[in-house]
Tab-separated table of N, CA and C in Angstrom:
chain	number	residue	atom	x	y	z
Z	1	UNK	N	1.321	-4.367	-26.522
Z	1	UNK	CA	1.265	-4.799	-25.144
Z	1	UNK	C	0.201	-3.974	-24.426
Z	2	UNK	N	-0.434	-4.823	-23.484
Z	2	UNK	CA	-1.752	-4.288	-22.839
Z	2	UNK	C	-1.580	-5.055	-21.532
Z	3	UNK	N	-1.464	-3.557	-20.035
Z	3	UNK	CA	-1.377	-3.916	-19.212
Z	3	UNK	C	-2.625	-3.676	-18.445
Z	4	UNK	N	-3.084	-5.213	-17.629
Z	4	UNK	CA	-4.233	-5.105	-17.284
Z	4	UNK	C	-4.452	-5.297	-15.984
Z	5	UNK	N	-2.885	-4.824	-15.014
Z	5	UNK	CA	-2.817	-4.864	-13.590
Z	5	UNK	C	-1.633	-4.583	-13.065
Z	6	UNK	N	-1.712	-4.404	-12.130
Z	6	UNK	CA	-0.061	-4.488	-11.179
Z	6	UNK	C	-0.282	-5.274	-10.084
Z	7	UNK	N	0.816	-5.960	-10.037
Z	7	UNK	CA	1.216	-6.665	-8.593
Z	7	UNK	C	1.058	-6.118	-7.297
Z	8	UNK	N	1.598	-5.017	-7.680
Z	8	UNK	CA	1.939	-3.562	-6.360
Z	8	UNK	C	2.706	-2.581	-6.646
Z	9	UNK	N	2.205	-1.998	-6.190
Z	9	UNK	CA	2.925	-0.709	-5.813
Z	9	UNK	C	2.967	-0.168	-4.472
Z	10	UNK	N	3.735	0.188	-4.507
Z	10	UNK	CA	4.385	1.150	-2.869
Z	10	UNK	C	4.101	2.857	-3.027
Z	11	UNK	N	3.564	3.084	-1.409
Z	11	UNK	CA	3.075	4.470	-0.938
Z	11	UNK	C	3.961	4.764	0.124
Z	12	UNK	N	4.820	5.722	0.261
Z	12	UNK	CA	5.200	6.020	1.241
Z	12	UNK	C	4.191	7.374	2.122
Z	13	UNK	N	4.260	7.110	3.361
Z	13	UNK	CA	3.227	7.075	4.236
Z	13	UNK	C	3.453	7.968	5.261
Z	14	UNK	N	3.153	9.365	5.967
Z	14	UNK	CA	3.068	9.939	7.568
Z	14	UNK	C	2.906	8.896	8.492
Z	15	UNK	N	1.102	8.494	8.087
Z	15	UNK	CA	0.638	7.529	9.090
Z	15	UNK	C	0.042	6.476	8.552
Z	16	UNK	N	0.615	4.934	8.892
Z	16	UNK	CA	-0.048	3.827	8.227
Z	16	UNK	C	-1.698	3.652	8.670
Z	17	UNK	N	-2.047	3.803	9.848
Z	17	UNK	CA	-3.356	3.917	10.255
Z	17	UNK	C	-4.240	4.822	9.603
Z	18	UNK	N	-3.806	5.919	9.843
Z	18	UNK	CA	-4.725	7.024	9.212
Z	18	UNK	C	-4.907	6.728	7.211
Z	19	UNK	N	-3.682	6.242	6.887
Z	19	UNK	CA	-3.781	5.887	5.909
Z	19	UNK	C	-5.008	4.432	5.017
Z	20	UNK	N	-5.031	4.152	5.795
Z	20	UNK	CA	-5.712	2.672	5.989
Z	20	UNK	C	-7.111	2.876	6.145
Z	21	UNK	N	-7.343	3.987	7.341
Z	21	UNK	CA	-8.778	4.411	7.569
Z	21	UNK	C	-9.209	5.298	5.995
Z	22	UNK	N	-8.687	6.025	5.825
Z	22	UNK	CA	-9.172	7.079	4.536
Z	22	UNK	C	-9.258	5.552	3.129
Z	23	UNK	N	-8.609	5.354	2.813
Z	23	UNK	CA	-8.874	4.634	1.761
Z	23	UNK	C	-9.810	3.747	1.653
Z	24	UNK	N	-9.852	3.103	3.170
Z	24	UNK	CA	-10.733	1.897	3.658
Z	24	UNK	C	-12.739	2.651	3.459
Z	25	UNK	N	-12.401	3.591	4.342
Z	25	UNK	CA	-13.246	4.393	4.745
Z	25	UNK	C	-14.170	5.445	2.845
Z	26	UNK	N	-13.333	6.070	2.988
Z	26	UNK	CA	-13.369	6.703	1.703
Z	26	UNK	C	-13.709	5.989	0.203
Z	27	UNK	N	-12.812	4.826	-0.107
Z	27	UNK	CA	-12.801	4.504	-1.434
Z	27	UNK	C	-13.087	2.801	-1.129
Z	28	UNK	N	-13.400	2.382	-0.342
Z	28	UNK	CA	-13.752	1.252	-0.368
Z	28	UNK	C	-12.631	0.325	-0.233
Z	29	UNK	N	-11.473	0.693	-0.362
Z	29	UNK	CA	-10.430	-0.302	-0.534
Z	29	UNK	C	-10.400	-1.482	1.020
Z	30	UNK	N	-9.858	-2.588	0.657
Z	30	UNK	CA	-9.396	-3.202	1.615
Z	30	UNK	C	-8.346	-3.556	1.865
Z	31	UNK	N	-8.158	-3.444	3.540
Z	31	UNK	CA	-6.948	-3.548	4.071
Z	31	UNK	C	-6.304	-5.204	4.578
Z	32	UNK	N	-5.119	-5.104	3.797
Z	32	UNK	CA	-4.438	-6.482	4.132
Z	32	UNK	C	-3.462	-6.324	5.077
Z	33	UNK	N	-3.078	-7.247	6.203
Z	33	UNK	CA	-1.781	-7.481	6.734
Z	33	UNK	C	-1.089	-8.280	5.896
Z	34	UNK	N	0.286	-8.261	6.041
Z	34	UNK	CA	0.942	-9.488	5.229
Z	34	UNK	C	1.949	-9.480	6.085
Z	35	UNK	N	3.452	-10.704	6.253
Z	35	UNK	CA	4.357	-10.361	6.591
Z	35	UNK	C	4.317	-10.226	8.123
Z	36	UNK	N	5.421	-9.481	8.235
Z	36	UNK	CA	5.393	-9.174	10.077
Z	36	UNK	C	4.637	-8.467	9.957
Z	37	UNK	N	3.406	-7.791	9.946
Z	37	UNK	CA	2.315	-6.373	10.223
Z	37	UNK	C	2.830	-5.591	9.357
Z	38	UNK	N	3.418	-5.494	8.195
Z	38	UNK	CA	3.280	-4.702	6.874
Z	38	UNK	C	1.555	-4.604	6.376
Z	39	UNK	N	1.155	-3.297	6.053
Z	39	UNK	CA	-0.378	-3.609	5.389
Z	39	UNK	C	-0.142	-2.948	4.271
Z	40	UNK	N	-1.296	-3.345	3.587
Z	40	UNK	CA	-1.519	-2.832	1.880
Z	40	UNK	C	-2.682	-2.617	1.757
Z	41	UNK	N	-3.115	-2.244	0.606
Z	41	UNK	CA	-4.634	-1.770	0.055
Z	41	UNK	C	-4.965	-2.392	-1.141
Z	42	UNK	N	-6.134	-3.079	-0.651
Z	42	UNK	CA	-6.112	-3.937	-2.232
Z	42	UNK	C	-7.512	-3.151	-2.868
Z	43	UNK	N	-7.503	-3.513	-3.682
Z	43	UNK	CA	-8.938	-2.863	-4.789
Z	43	UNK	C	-8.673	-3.933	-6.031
Z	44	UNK	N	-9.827	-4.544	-6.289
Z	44	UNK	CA	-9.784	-5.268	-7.873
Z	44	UNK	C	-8.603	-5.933	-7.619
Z	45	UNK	N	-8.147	-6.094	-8.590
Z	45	UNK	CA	-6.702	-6.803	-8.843
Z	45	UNK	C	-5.338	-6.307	-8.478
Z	46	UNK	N	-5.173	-4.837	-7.681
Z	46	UNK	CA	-4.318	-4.132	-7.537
Z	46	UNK	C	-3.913	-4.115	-5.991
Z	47	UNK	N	-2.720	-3.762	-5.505
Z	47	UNK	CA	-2.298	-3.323	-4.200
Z	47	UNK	C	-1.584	-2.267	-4.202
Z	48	UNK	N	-1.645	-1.966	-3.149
Z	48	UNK	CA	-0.744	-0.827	-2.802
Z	48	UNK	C	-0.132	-1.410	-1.474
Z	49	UNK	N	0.996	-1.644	-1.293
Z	49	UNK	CA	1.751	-2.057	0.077
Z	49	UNK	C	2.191	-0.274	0.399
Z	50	UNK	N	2.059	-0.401	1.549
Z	50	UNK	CA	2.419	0.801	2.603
Z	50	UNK	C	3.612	0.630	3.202
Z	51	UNK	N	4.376	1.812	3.358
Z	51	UNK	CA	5.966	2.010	4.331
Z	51	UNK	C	5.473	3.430	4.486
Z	52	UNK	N	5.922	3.713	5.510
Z	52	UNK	CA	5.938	4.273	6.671
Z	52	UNK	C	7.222	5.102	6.481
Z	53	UNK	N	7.384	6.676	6.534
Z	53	UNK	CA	7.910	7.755	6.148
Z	53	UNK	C	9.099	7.454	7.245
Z	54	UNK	N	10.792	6.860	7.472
Z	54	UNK	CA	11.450	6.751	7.996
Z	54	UNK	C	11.486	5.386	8.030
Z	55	UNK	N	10.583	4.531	7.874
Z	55	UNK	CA	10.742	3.024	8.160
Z	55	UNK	C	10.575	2.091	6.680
Z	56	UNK	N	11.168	2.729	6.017
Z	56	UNK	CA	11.160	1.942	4.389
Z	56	UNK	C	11.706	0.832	4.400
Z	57	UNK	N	11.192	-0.362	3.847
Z	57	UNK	CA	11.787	-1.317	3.315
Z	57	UNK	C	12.550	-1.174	2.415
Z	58	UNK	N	13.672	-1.940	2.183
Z	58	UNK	CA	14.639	-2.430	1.322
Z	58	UNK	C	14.295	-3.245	-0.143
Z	59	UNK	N	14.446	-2.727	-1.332
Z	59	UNK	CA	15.147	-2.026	-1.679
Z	59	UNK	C	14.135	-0.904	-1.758
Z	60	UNK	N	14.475	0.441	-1.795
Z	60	UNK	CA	13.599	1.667	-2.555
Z	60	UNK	C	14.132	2.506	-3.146
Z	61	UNK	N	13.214	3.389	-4.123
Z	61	UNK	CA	13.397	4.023	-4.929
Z	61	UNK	C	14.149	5.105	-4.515
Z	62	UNK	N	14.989	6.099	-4.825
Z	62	UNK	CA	15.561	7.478	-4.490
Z	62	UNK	C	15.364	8.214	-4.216
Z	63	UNK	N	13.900	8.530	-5.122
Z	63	UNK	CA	13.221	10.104	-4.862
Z	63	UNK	C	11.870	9.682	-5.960
């Protein structure tokens, strides 16, 4: 088996803005809205959806 992407993955986040600017800014990535104003970071074939340190979506991980 040979994996040649992900759907997404999740970052939990201080600040979604500041977050958005550095990656955007920095690494080229681009920024998506989706949803009610949820954003993510796409690059190539990959995302990263963003939550916000106290405001996590359902379901998440533990630790």
């Amino acid at each position: 088996m040979r994996i040649d992407h992900l759907d997404h993955l999740v970052l939990t986040v201080a600040d979604i803005e500041a977050t958005c600017r550095f990656y955007s800014e920095a690494l080229g990535m681009e920024v998506v809205e989706f949803g009610e104003g949820r954003k993510a970071l796409r690059f190539g074939r990959q995302k990263i959806n963003l939550h916000e340190v106290g405001h996590e979506f359902e379901p998440k991980s533990a630790r």
